[in-house]
Amino acid sequence: QVQLVESGGGLVQAGGSLRLSCAASGRTLSSVAMGWFRQAPGKQRDFVAAISWNNGNTYYADSVKGRFTISRDNAKNTVYLQMNSLKPEDTAVYYCHAYVVVGRLEYSYWGQGTQVTVSS
């Protein structure tokens, strides 16, 4: 089992920056991939960014490519989301996600979410 603890959300002005953190605890496997999703009021939860734990490959939604950067700290079992050039449409609750594959079994874990608000 994996537990995810998020931090770093807050209120910023358009064009500003913010960094989110997600610390994972519990049994960590080499097959883990981690990422971020976001959900605005009345909208579905959408993919934002992901990183492979073993090889470091990164993936981004088109809406954030070039503005957001996902990174990892293996020693701390922590994933970060650096958000630059923030826009009002980035306002949402951001959720950390862990994807674990053990043989043929697949598991998904979610953090509690952290609010990001971008003022215009």
Short mmCIF file of N, CA, C and O in Angstrom, two decimals:
data_model
loop_
_atom_site.label_atom_id
_atom_site.label_comp_id
_atom_site.label_asym_id
_atom_site.label_seq_id
_atom_site.Cartn_x
_atom_site.Cartn_y
_atom_site.Cartn_z
N GLN A 1 0.83 -1.19 0.00
CA GLN A 1 0.00 0.00 0.00
C GLN A 1 0.87 1.24 0.00
O GLN A 1 1.97 1.24 0.54
N VAL A 2 0.35 2.30 -0.63
CA VAL A 2 1.05 3.57 -0.75
C VAL A 2 0.15 4.68 -0.24
O VAL A 2 -1.05 4.74 -0.57
N GLN A 3 0.71 5.58 0.58
CA GLN A 3 0.01 6.77 1.03
C GLN A 3 0.67 8.00 0.40
O GLN A 3 1.90 8.09 0.34
N LEU A 4 -0.15 8.95 -0.04
CA LEU A 4 0.33 10.15 -0.72
C LEU A 4 -0.09 11.38 0.07
O LEU A 4 -1.26 11.53 0.41
N VAL A 5 0.88 12.27 0.35
CA VAL A 5 0.63 13.50 1.08
C VAL A 5 1.07 14.67 0.22
O VAL A 5 2.24 14.79 -0.13
N GLU A 6 0.12 15.56 -0.09
CA GLU A 6 0.37 16.70 -0.97
C GLU A 6 0.54 17.98 -0.16
O GLU A 6 -0.01 18.12 0.93
N SER A 7 1.28 18.94 -0.75
CA SER A 7 1.44 20.25 -0.16
C SER A 7 1.82 21.24 -1.24
O SER A 7 2.21 20.85 -2.34
N GLY A 8 1.72 22.54 -0.94
CA GLY A 8 2.20 23.58 -1.84
C GLY A 8 1.13 24.37 -2.57
O GLY A 8 1.46 25.33 -3.28
N GLY A 9 -0.14 24.02 -2.43
CA GLY A 9 -1.19 24.77 -3.08
C GLY A 9 -1.35 26.15 -2.47
O GLY A 9 -0.86 26.43 -1.39
N GLY A 10 -2.06 27.02 -3.20
CA GLY A 10 -2.29 28.37 -2.70
C GLY A 10 -2.88 29.28 -3.75
O GLY A 10 -3.36 28.82 -4.79
N LEU A 11 -2.84 30.58 -3.47
CA LEU A 11 -3.38 31.62 -4.34
C LEU A 11 -2.23 32.42 -4.95
O LEU A 11 -1.36 32.90 -4.22
N VAL A 12 -2.24 32.54 -6.28
CA VAL A 12 -1.23 33.32 -6.98
C VAL A 12 -1.89 34.16 -8.06
O VAL A 12 -3.01 33.86 -8.50
N GLN A 13 -1.19 35.20 -8.50
CA GLN A 13 -1.67 36.03 -9.60
C GLN A 13 -1.31 35.41 -10.94
O GLN A 13 -0.36 34.62 -11.05
N ALA A 14 -2.08 35.75 -11.97
CA ALA A 14 -1.78 35.28 -13.32
C ALA A 14 -0.35 35.64 -13.70
O ALA A 14 0.11 36.76 -13.45
N GLY A 15 0.36 34.68 -14.30
CA GLY A 15 1.76 34.87 -14.65
C GLY A 15 2.73 34.44 -13.58
O GLY A 15 3.94 34.36 -13.84
N GLY A 16 2.24 34.13 -12.39
CA GLY A 16 3.07 33.72 -11.28
C GLY A 16 3.41 32.24 -11.33
O GLY A 16 3.06 31.52 -12.27
N SER A 17 4.11 31.78 -10.28
CA SER A 17 4.58 30.40 -10.21
C SER A 17 4.22 29.78 -8.87
O SER A 17 4.02 30.47 -7.86
N LEU A 18 4.15 28.45 -8.87
CA LEU A 18 3.85 27.69 -7.67
C LEU A 18 4.45 26.30 -7.84
O LEU A 18 4.49 25.77 -8.96
N ARG A 19 4.91 25.70 -6.73
CA ARG A 19 5.44 24.34 -6.78
C ARG A 19 4.67 23.44 -5.82
O ARG A 19 4.59 23.73 -4.62
N LEU A 20 4.13 22.36 -6.34
CA LEU A 20 3.43 21.36 -5.56
C LEU A 20 4.36 20.20 -5.24
O LEU A 20 5.22 19.84 -6.04
N SER A 21 4.17 19.59 -4.06
CA SER A 21 4.95 18.44 -3.64
C SER A 21 4.02 17.29 -3.28
O SER A 21 2.93 17.51 -2.76
N CYS A 22 4.48 16.07 -3.53
CA CYS A 22 3.74 14.87 -3.17
C CYS A 22 4.72 13.85 -2.63
O CYS A 22 5.57 13.35 -3.37
N ALA A 23 4.61 13.54 -1.34
CA ALA A 23 5.49 12.58 -0.68
C ALA A 23 4.77 11.24 -0.55
O ALA A 23 3.65 11.18 -0.04
N ALA A 24 5.43 10.18 -0.99
CA ALA A 24 4.87 8.83 -0.94
C ALA A 24 5.48 8.05 0.22
O ALA A 24 6.69 8.10 0.44
N SER A 25 4.65 7.33 0.94
CA SER A 25 5.11 6.45 2.00
C SER A 25 4.48 5.07 1.84
O SER A 25 3.54 4.89 1.06
N GLY A 26 4.98 4.10 2.61
CA GLY A 26 4.56 2.73 2.43
C GLY A 26 5.55 1.99 1.54
O GLY A 26 6.65 2.46 1.29
N ARG A 27 5.15 0.83 1.06
CA ARG A 27 6.02 0.03 0.21
C ARG A 27 6.13 0.66 -1.17
O ARG A 27 5.14 0.76 -1.91
N THR A 28 7.33 1.08 -1.53
CA THR A 28 7.60 1.69 -2.82
C THR A 28 8.31 0.68 -3.72
O THR A 28 9.34 0.13 -3.36
N LEU A 29 7.76 0.46 -4.90
CA LEU A 29 8.28 -0.50 -5.85
C LEU A 29 8.91 0.20 -7.04
O LEU A 29 8.57 1.34 -7.36
N SER A 30 9.81 -0.51 -7.72
CA SER A 30 10.48 0.06 -8.89
C SER A 30 9.54 0.26 -10.06
O SER A 30 9.87 1.00 -11.00
N SER A 31 8.38 -0.36 -10.03
CA SER A 31 7.41 -0.26 -11.11
C SER A 31 6.43 0.90 -10.95
O SER A 31 5.48 1.01 -11.72
N VAL A 32 6.66 1.78 -9.97
CA VAL A 32 5.75 2.88 -9.69
C VAL A 32 5.95 4.03 -10.69
O VAL A 32 7.08 4.41 -11.00
N ALA A 33 4.85 4.57 -11.17
CA ALA A 33 4.84 5.83 -11.89
C ALA A 33 3.95 6.79 -11.12
O ALA A 33 2.94 6.39 -10.54
N MET A 34 4.30 8.08 -11.11
CA MET A 34 3.53 9.06 -10.36
C MET A 34 3.21 10.25 -11.24
O MET A 34 3.92 10.54 -12.21
N GLY A 35 2.12 10.94 -10.90
CA GLY A 35 1.72 12.08 -11.70
C GLY A 35 0.72 12.96 -10.99
O GLY A 35 0.43 12.80 -9.80
N TRP A 36 0.21 13.92 -11.75
CA TRP A 36 -0.74 14.90 -11.24
C TRP A 36 -1.96 15.00 -12.13
O TRP A 36 -1.85 14.97 -13.37
N PHE A 37 -3.13 15.10 -11.51
CA PHE A 37 -4.40 15.37 -12.17
C PHE A 37 -4.99 16.62 -11.54
O PHE A 37 -4.60 17.04 -10.46
N ARG A 38 -5.97 17.24 -12.22
CA ARG A 38 -6.65 18.39 -11.66
C ARG A 38 -8.13 18.35 -12.01
O ARG A 38 -8.52 17.78 -13.03
N GLN A 39 -8.93 18.98 -11.15
CA GLN A 39 -10.36 19.00 -11.34
C GLN A 39 -10.92 20.35 -10.93
O GLN A 39 -10.79 20.76 -9.78
N ALA A 40 -11.54 21.05 -11.88
CA ALA A 40 -12.22 22.31 -11.62
C ALA A 40 -13.66 22.02 -11.24
O ALA A 40 -14.21 20.96 -11.57
N PRO A 41 -14.33 22.95 -10.54
CA PRO A 41 -15.73 22.73 -10.14
C PRO A 41 -16.62 22.42 -11.34
O PRO A 41 -16.59 23.12 -12.35
N GLY A 42 -17.40 21.35 -11.24
CA GLY A 42 -18.30 20.96 -12.30
C GLY A 42 -17.65 20.28 -13.49
O GLY A 42 -18.33 19.97 -14.46
N LYS A 43 -16.34 20.04 -13.43
CA LYS A 43 -15.61 19.43 -14.53
C LYS A 43 -15.06 18.07 -14.12
O LYS A 43 -14.98 17.73 -12.95
N GLN A 44 -14.66 17.28 -15.12
CA GLN A 44 -14.05 15.99 -14.86
C GLN A 44 -12.61 16.16 -14.40
O GLN A 44 -12.00 17.23 -14.59
N ARG A 45 -12.06 15.11 -13.81
CA ARG A 45 -10.67 15.12 -13.39
C ARG A 45 -9.78 14.81 -14.59
O ARG A 45 -9.90 13.74 -15.20
N ASP A 46 -8.88 15.74 -14.94
CA ASP A 46 -8.06 15.63 -16.14
C ASP A 46 -6.60 15.38 -15.80
O ASP A 46 -6.08 15.87 -14.79
N PHE A 47 -5.94 14.67 -16.68
CA PHE A 47 -4.50 14.41 -16.56
C PHE A 47 -3.71 15.69 -16.78
O PHE A 47 -4.02 16.49 -17.66
N VAL A 48 -2.66 15.89 -15.98
CA VAL A 48 -1.79 17.06 -16.10
C VAL A 48 -0.37 16.65 -16.51
O VAL A 48 0.16 17.12 -17.51
N ALA A 49 0.26 15.79 -15.71
CA ALA A 49 1.65 15.39 -15.96
C ALA A 49 1.94 14.10 -15.23
O ALA A 49 1.30 13.77 -14.24
N ALA A 50 2.95 13.35 -15.71
CA ALA A 50 3.35 12.10 -15.08
C ALA A 50 4.83 11.88 -15.29
O ALA A 50 5.43 12.40 -16.24
N ILE A 51 5.42 11.07 -14.41
CA ILE A 51 6.83 10.71 -14.51
C ILE A 51 6.99 9.25 -14.15
O ILE A 51 6.40 8.76 -13.18
N SER A 52 7.80 8.53 -14.94
CA SER A 52 8.11 7.14 -14.65
C SER A 52 9.16 7.08 -13.56
O SER A 52 10.19 7.77 -13.63
N TRP A 53 8.93 6.26 -12.53
CA TRP A 53 9.83 6.23 -11.39
C TRP A 53 11.17 5.59 -11.72
O TRP A 53 12.20 5.99 -11.17
N ASN A 54 11.19 4.61 -12.61
CA ASN A 54 12.43 3.90 -12.87
C ASN A 54 13.31 4.55 -13.94
O ASN A 54 14.54 4.54 -13.81
N ASN A 55 12.73 5.13 -14.99
CA ASN A 55 13.54 5.73 -16.04
C ASN A 55 13.42 7.24 -16.15
O ASN A 55 14.18 7.86 -16.91
N GLY A 56 12.49 7.87 -15.43
CA GLY A 56 12.38 9.31 -15.41
C GLY A 56 11.69 9.94 -16.61
O GLY A 56 11.68 11.17 -16.73
N ASN A 57 11.11 9.15 -17.51
CA ASN A 57 10.39 9.70 -18.65
C ASN A 57 9.20 10.53 -18.17
O ASN A 57 8.51 10.15 -17.23
N THR A 58 8.96 11.66 -18.83
CA THR A 58 7.90 12.58 -18.44
C THR A 58 6.85 12.71 -19.54
O THR A 58 7.15 12.55 -20.73
N TYR A 59 5.63 13.04 -19.12
CA TYR A 59 4.50 13.19 -20.03
C TYR A 59 3.66 14.37 -19.56
O TYR A 59 3.49 14.58 -18.36
N TYR A 60 3.12 15.16 -20.51
CA TYR A 60 2.37 16.36 -20.18
C TYR A 60 1.12 16.48 -21.03
O TYR A 60 1.11 16.10 -22.20
N ALA A 61 0.07 17.04 -20.43
CA ALA A 61 -1.09 17.44 -21.19
C ALA A 61 -0.72 18.63 -22.07
O ALA A 61 0.12 19.46 -21.71
N ASP A 62 -1.36 18.72 -23.25
CA ASP A 62 -1.05 19.82 -24.17
C ASP A 62 -1.28 21.18 -23.53
O ASP A 62 -0.57 22.15 -23.83
N SER A 63 -2.25 21.29 -22.64
CA SER A 63 -2.60 22.57 -22.05
C SER A 63 -1.53 23.13 -21.11
O SER A 63 -1.53 24.33 -20.83
N VAL A 64 -0.61 22.28 -20.63
CA VAL A 64 0.41 22.74 -19.69
C VAL A 64 1.82 22.58 -20.23
O VAL A 64 2.78 23.03 -19.58
N LYS A 65 1.98 21.96 -21.38
CA LYS A 65 3.30 21.72 -21.95
C LYS A 65 4.03 23.04 -22.17
O LYS A 65 3.49 23.98 -22.73
N GLY A 66 5.28 23.10 -21.70
CA GLY A 66 6.08 24.31 -21.80
C GLY A 66 5.95 25.23 -20.60
O GLY A 66 6.78 26.14 -20.44
N ARG A 67 4.94 25.03 -19.76
CA ARG A 67 4.74 25.85 -18.57
C ARG A 67 4.96 25.08 -17.28
O ARG A 67 5.46 25.64 -16.30
N PHE A 68 4.58 23.80 -17.25
CA PHE A 68 4.71 22.97 -16.06
C PHE A 68 5.86 21.99 -16.24
O PHE A 68 6.12 21.51 -17.35
N THR A 69 6.52 21.64 -15.14
CA THR A 69 7.59 20.66 -15.14
C THR A 69 7.41 19.70 -13.98
O THR A 69 7.30 20.13 -12.83
N ILE A 70 7.39 18.40 -14.27
CA ILE A 70 7.31 17.39 -13.22
C ILE A 70 8.70 16.82 -12.98
O ILE A 70 9.47 16.61 -13.93
N SER A 71 9.05 16.58 -11.72
CA SER A 71 10.35 16.04 -11.36
C SER A 71 10.22 15.13 -10.15
O SER A 71 9.15 15.07 -9.52
N ARG A 72 11.30 14.44 -9.82
CA ARG A 72 11.27 13.48 -8.72
C ARG A 72 12.53 13.59 -7.88
O ARG A 72 13.59 14.03 -8.35
N ASP A 73 12.43 13.17 -6.62
CA ASP A 73 13.55 13.02 -5.71
C ASP A 73 13.45 11.60 -5.16
O ASP A 73 12.66 11.34 -4.25
N ASN A 74 14.25 10.69 -5.72
CA ASN A 74 14.14 9.28 -5.35
C ASN A 74 14.44 9.04 -3.87
O ASN A 74 13.79 8.20 -3.23
N ALA A 75 15.43 9.75 -3.32
CA ALA A 75 15.80 9.56 -1.92
C ALA A 75 14.67 9.91 -0.97
O ALA A 75 14.55 9.32 0.11
N LYS A 76 13.83 10.87 -1.35
CA LYS A 76 12.73 11.31 -0.50
C LYS A 76 11.39 10.74 -0.92
O LYS A 76 10.37 11.04 -0.29
N ASN A 77 11.38 9.91 -1.97
CA ASN A 77 10.13 9.37 -2.51
C ASN A 77 9.10 10.48 -2.75
O ASN A 77 7.93 10.35 -2.38
N THR A 78 9.55 11.55 -3.38
CA THR A 78 8.74 12.74 -3.55
C THR A 78 8.71 13.16 -5.02
O THR A 78 9.74 13.11 -5.70
N VAL A 79 7.54 13.58 -5.48
CA VAL A 79 7.35 14.12 -6.82
C VAL A 79 6.93 15.57 -6.71
O VAL A 79 6.14 15.93 -5.82
N TYR A 80 7.44 16.41 -7.60
CA TYR A 80 7.13 17.83 -7.61
C TYR A 80 6.47 18.23 -8.92
O TYR A 80 6.70 17.63 -9.96
N LEU A 81 5.66 19.28 -8.85
CA LEU A 81 5.10 19.89 -10.05
C LEU A 81 5.39 21.39 -9.98
O LEU A 81 4.77 22.10 -9.19
N GLN A 82 6.34 21.84 -10.80
CA GLN A 82 6.66 23.25 -10.90
C GLN A 82 5.75 23.88 -11.93
O GLN A 82 5.77 23.49 -13.10
N MET A 83 4.95 24.86 -11.52
CA MET A 83 3.98 25.50 -12.38
C MET A 83 4.39 26.95 -12.60
O MET A 83 4.42 27.74 -11.65
N ASN A 84 4.70 27.30 -13.84
CA ASN A 84 5.09 28.65 -14.22
C ASN A 84 4.07 29.24 -15.18
O ASN A 84 3.28 28.52 -15.80
N SER A 85 4.12 30.56 -15.33
CA SER A 85 3.20 31.27 -16.25
C SER A 85 1.76 30.84 -16.04
O SER A 85 1.03 30.53 -16.98
N LEU A 86 1.34 30.83 -14.80
CA LEU A 86 0.00 30.34 -14.46
C LEU A 86 -1.09 31.22 -15.05
O LEU A 86 -0.95 32.44 -15.12
N LYS A 87 -2.18 30.57 -15.46
CA LYS A 87 -3.33 31.23 -16.05
C LYS A 87 -4.56 30.97 -15.19
O LYS A 87 -4.61 29.98 -14.47
N PRO A 88 -5.57 31.85 -15.26
CA PRO A 88 -6.80 31.60 -14.49
C PRO A 88 -7.42 30.23 -14.77
O PRO A 88 -8.00 29.62 -13.86
N GLU A 89 -7.31 29.73 -16.00
CA GLU A 89 -7.86 28.42 -16.33
C GLU A 89 -7.11 27.26 -15.68
O GLU A 89 -7.56 26.12 -15.76
N ASP A 90 -5.97 27.53 -15.03
CA ASP A 90 -5.27 26.51 -14.26
C ASP A 90 -5.89 26.31 -12.88
O ASP A 90 -5.50 25.39 -12.16
N THR A 91 -6.82 27.17 -12.49
CA THR A 91 -7.47 27.05 -11.19
C THR A 91 -8.21 25.72 -11.08
O THR A 91 -9.05 25.39 -11.91
N ALA A 92 -7.88 24.95 -10.04
CA ALA A 92 -8.47 23.63 -9.85
C ALA A 92 -7.93 23.03 -8.56
O ALA A 92 -7.00 23.56 -7.95
N VAL A 93 -8.51 21.91 -8.15
CA VAL A 93 -7.92 21.08 -7.11
C VAL A 93 -6.97 20.12 -7.80
O VAL A 93 -7.36 19.41 -8.73
N TYR A 94 -5.73 20.09 -7.35
CA TYR A 94 -4.70 19.24 -7.94
C TYR A 94 -4.50 18.01 -7.07
O TYR A 94 -4.31 18.11 -5.86
N TYR A 95 -4.51 16.83 -7.71
CA TYR A 95 -4.40 15.56 -7.02
C TYR A 95 -3.14 14.81 -7.44
O TYR A 95 -2.88 14.66 -8.64
N CYS A 96 -2.38 14.34 -6.49
CA CYS A 96 -1.25 13.46 -6.75
C CYS A 96 -1.77 12.04 -6.99
O CYS A 96 -2.74 11.61 -6.35
N HIS A 97 -1.12 11.32 -7.90
CA HIS A 97 -1.54 9.97 -8.26
C HIS A 97 -0.33 9.06 -8.38
O HIS A 97 0.72 9.47 -8.91
N ALA A 98 -0.46 7.85 -7.88
CA ALA A 98 0.56 6.82 -8.02
C ALA A 98 -0.02 5.62 -8.73
O ALA A 98 -1.12 5.17 -8.39
N TYR A 99 0.71 5.10 -9.70
CA TYR A 99 0.30 3.93 -10.47
C TYR A 99 1.34 2.84 -10.25
O TYR A 99 2.52 3.03 -10.54
N VAL A 100 0.89 1.70 -9.74
CA VAL A 100 1.78 0.61 -9.37
C VAL A 100 1.38 -0.64 -10.15
O VAL A 100 0.20 -0.99 -10.20
N VAL A 101 2.37 -1.29 -10.73
CA VAL A 101 2.16 -2.55 -11.43
C VAL A 101 3.01 -3.62 -10.76
O VAL A 101 4.22 -3.47 -10.65
N VAL A 102 2.37 -4.68 -10.28
CA VAL A 102 3.04 -5.81 -9.67
C VAL A 102 2.62 -7.05 -10.44
O VAL A 102 1.50 -7.55 -10.25
N GLY A 103 3.49 -7.54 -11.30
CA GLY A 103 3.11 -8.64 -12.17
C GLY A 103 1.97 -8.23 -13.08
O GLY A 103 2.07 -7.25 -13.82
N ARG A 104 0.86 -8.95 -13.00
CA ARG A 104 -0.33 -8.61 -13.79
C ARG A 104 -1.34 -7.77 -13.03
O ARG A 104 -2.42 -7.48 -13.56
N LEU A 105 -1.01 -7.36 -11.79
CA LEU A 105 -1.92 -6.56 -10.98
C LEU A 105 -1.61 -5.08 -11.12
O LEU A 105 -0.44 -4.69 -11.18
N GLU A 106 -2.65 -4.25 -11.16
CA GLU A 106 -2.52 -2.81 -11.28
C GLU A 106 -3.22 -2.12 -10.11
O GLU A 106 -4.32 -2.50 -9.72
N TYR A 107 -2.58 -1.09 -9.54
CA TYR A 107 -3.13 -0.35 -8.41
C TYR A 107 -3.03 1.15 -8.67
O TYR A 107 -2.04 1.62 -9.26
N SER A 108 -4.04 1.91 -8.23
CA SER A 108 -4.03 3.36 -8.29
C SER A 108 -4.23 3.92 -6.89
O SER A 108 -5.09 3.45 -6.14
N TYR A 109 -3.44 4.95 -6.54
CA TYR A 109 -3.54 5.62 -5.25
C TYR A 109 -3.66 7.11 -5.48
O TYR A 109 -3.03 7.66 -6.39
N TRP A 110 -4.46 7.78 -4.64
CA TRP A 110 -4.73 9.21 -4.80
C TRP A 110 -4.43 9.96 -3.51
O TRP A 110 -4.70 9.47 -2.41
N GLY A 111 -3.88 11.18 -3.65
CA GLY A 111 -3.75 12.08 -2.53
C GLY A 111 -5.06 12.78 -2.23
O GLY A 111 -6.07 12.58 -2.91
N GLN A 112 -5.06 13.61 -1.19
CA GLN A 112 -6.29 14.27 -0.75
C GLN A 112 -6.65 15.49 -1.60
O GLN A 112 -7.79 15.97 -1.52
N GLY A 113 -5.73 15.99 -2.39
CA GLY A 113 -5.95 17.15 -3.22
C GLY A 113 -5.50 18.44 -2.55
O GLY A 113 -5.58 18.57 -1.33
N THR A 114 -5.02 19.39 -3.36
CA THR A 114 -4.64 20.70 -2.86
C THR A 114 -5.14 21.76 -3.82
O THR A 114 -5.03 21.62 -5.04
N GLN A 115 -5.72 22.84 -3.28
CA GLN A 115 -6.35 23.87 -4.10
C GLN A 115 -5.31 24.82 -4.67
O GLN A 115 -4.45 25.33 -3.95
N VAL A 116 -5.40 25.06 -5.98
CA VAL A 116 -4.60 26.07 -6.66
C VAL A 116 -5.56 27.08 -7.28
O VAL A 116 -6.43 26.71 -8.08
N THR A 117 -5.42 28.36 -6.91
CA THR A 117 -6.27 29.41 -7.43
C THR A 117 -5.40 30.48 -8.07
O THR A 117 -4.47 31.00 -7.44
N VAL A 118 -5.70 30.81 -9.33
CA VAL A 118 -4.96 31.82 -10.09
C VAL A 118 -5.89 32.98 -10.37
O VAL A 118 -6.90 32.82 -11.06
N SER A 119 -5.57 34.15 -9.85
CA SER A 119 -6.40 35.33 -10.02
C SER A 119 -6.02 36.08 -11.30
O SER A 119 -4.85 36.10 -11.70
N SER A 120 -7.00 36.72 -11.93
CA SER A 120 -6.77 37.45 -13.16
C SER A 120 -6.56 38.93 -12.91
O SER A 120 -6.75 39.42 -11.79
#
